[in-house]
C-alpha positions as CSV (number, residue, x, y, z in Angstrom):
1,M,122.2,121.1,146.2
2,A,123.7,118.2,144.2
3,K,121.4,116.0,142.2
4,R,121.4,112.3,142.8
5,L,121.6,110.3,139.6
6,D,122.3,106.9,141.1
7,H,118.6,105.9,141.4
8,V,116.5,105.5,138.2
9,L,112.8,104.6,137.9
10,V,112.0,102.5,134.9
11,I,108.5,102.5,133.5
12,D,107.3,100.0,130.9
13,I,103.9,100.4,129.3
14,E,102.3,97.8,127.0
15,S,99.2,98.7,125.0
16,T,96.7,96.9,122.8
17,C,97.7,96.2,119.3
18,W,96.3,94.6,116.2
19,D,97.8,93.2,113.0
20,G,97.6,96.1,110.5
21,G,97.9,98.7,113.2
22,F,94.3,99.8,113.5
23,P,91.8,98.6,116.1
24,P,88.8,96.7,114.8
25,R,85.3,98.2,115.1
26,G,84.3,98.5,118.8
27,E,87.9,98.4,120.1
28,A,90.2,101.2,121.1
29,N,93.9,101.6,121.8
30,D,94.3,101.1,125.6
31,I,97.1,100.5,128.1
32,I,97.0,96.9,129.2
33,E,100.0,96.8,131.5
34,I,102.1,99.2,133.4
35,G,105.3,97.9,134.9
36,L,107.7,99.7,137.4
37,T,111.1,98.9,138.7
38,G,114.0,100.8,140.1
39,W,117.7,100.7,139.4
40,N,120.3,101.6,142.1
41,S,123.7,102.1,140.6
42,A,125.2,103.4,143.9
43,A,124.8,100.0,145.6
44,G,126.8,98.2,142.9
45,G,123.9,98.1,140.5
46,G,120.9,96.0,140.7
47,W,117.2,96.1,140.3
48,R,115.0,97.0,143.2
49,S,111.4,95.9,143.8
50,E,109.1,95.5,140.8
51,A,105.3,96.0,140.4
52,S,102.8,95.6,137.6
53,W,99.3,96.9,137.1
54,Y,96.8,95.6,134.5
55,A,94.0,97.4,132.8
56,E,90.7,95.5,132.3
57,R,88.9,97.4,129.5
58,S,90.4,96.1,126.3
59,K,90.6,92.8,124.6
60,V,94.1,91.4,124.0
61,S,94.3,90.3,120.4
62,P,96.3,87.2,119.4
63,F,98.7,89.5,117.5
64,C,99.3,91.5,120.6
65,T,99.9,88.3,122.6
66,S,102.5,87.3,120.1
67,L,104.4,90.5,120.7
68,T,104.0,91.0,124.4
69,T,103.1,87.5,125.8
70,L,100.2,89.1,127.6
71,T,96.8,87.3,127.3
72,Q,93.4,88.3,128.3
73,S,93.8,86.3,131.5
74,R,97.4,87.6,132.0
């Protein structure tokens, strides 16, 4: 059976981050956003539908916002 390679799932994960690389006391590294989209090269290329999910456990630092544009309120 031939494999189809014309559909690709793209996953983008953003996690908490702090200036200096280490979390402050009481914080932990955590995923704050998971994004999904699909690419269909067979149909002349183009992105398919997109979706995002947000975690609610961690605080988003100003440093992290400067890198990802995500804020605590999204």
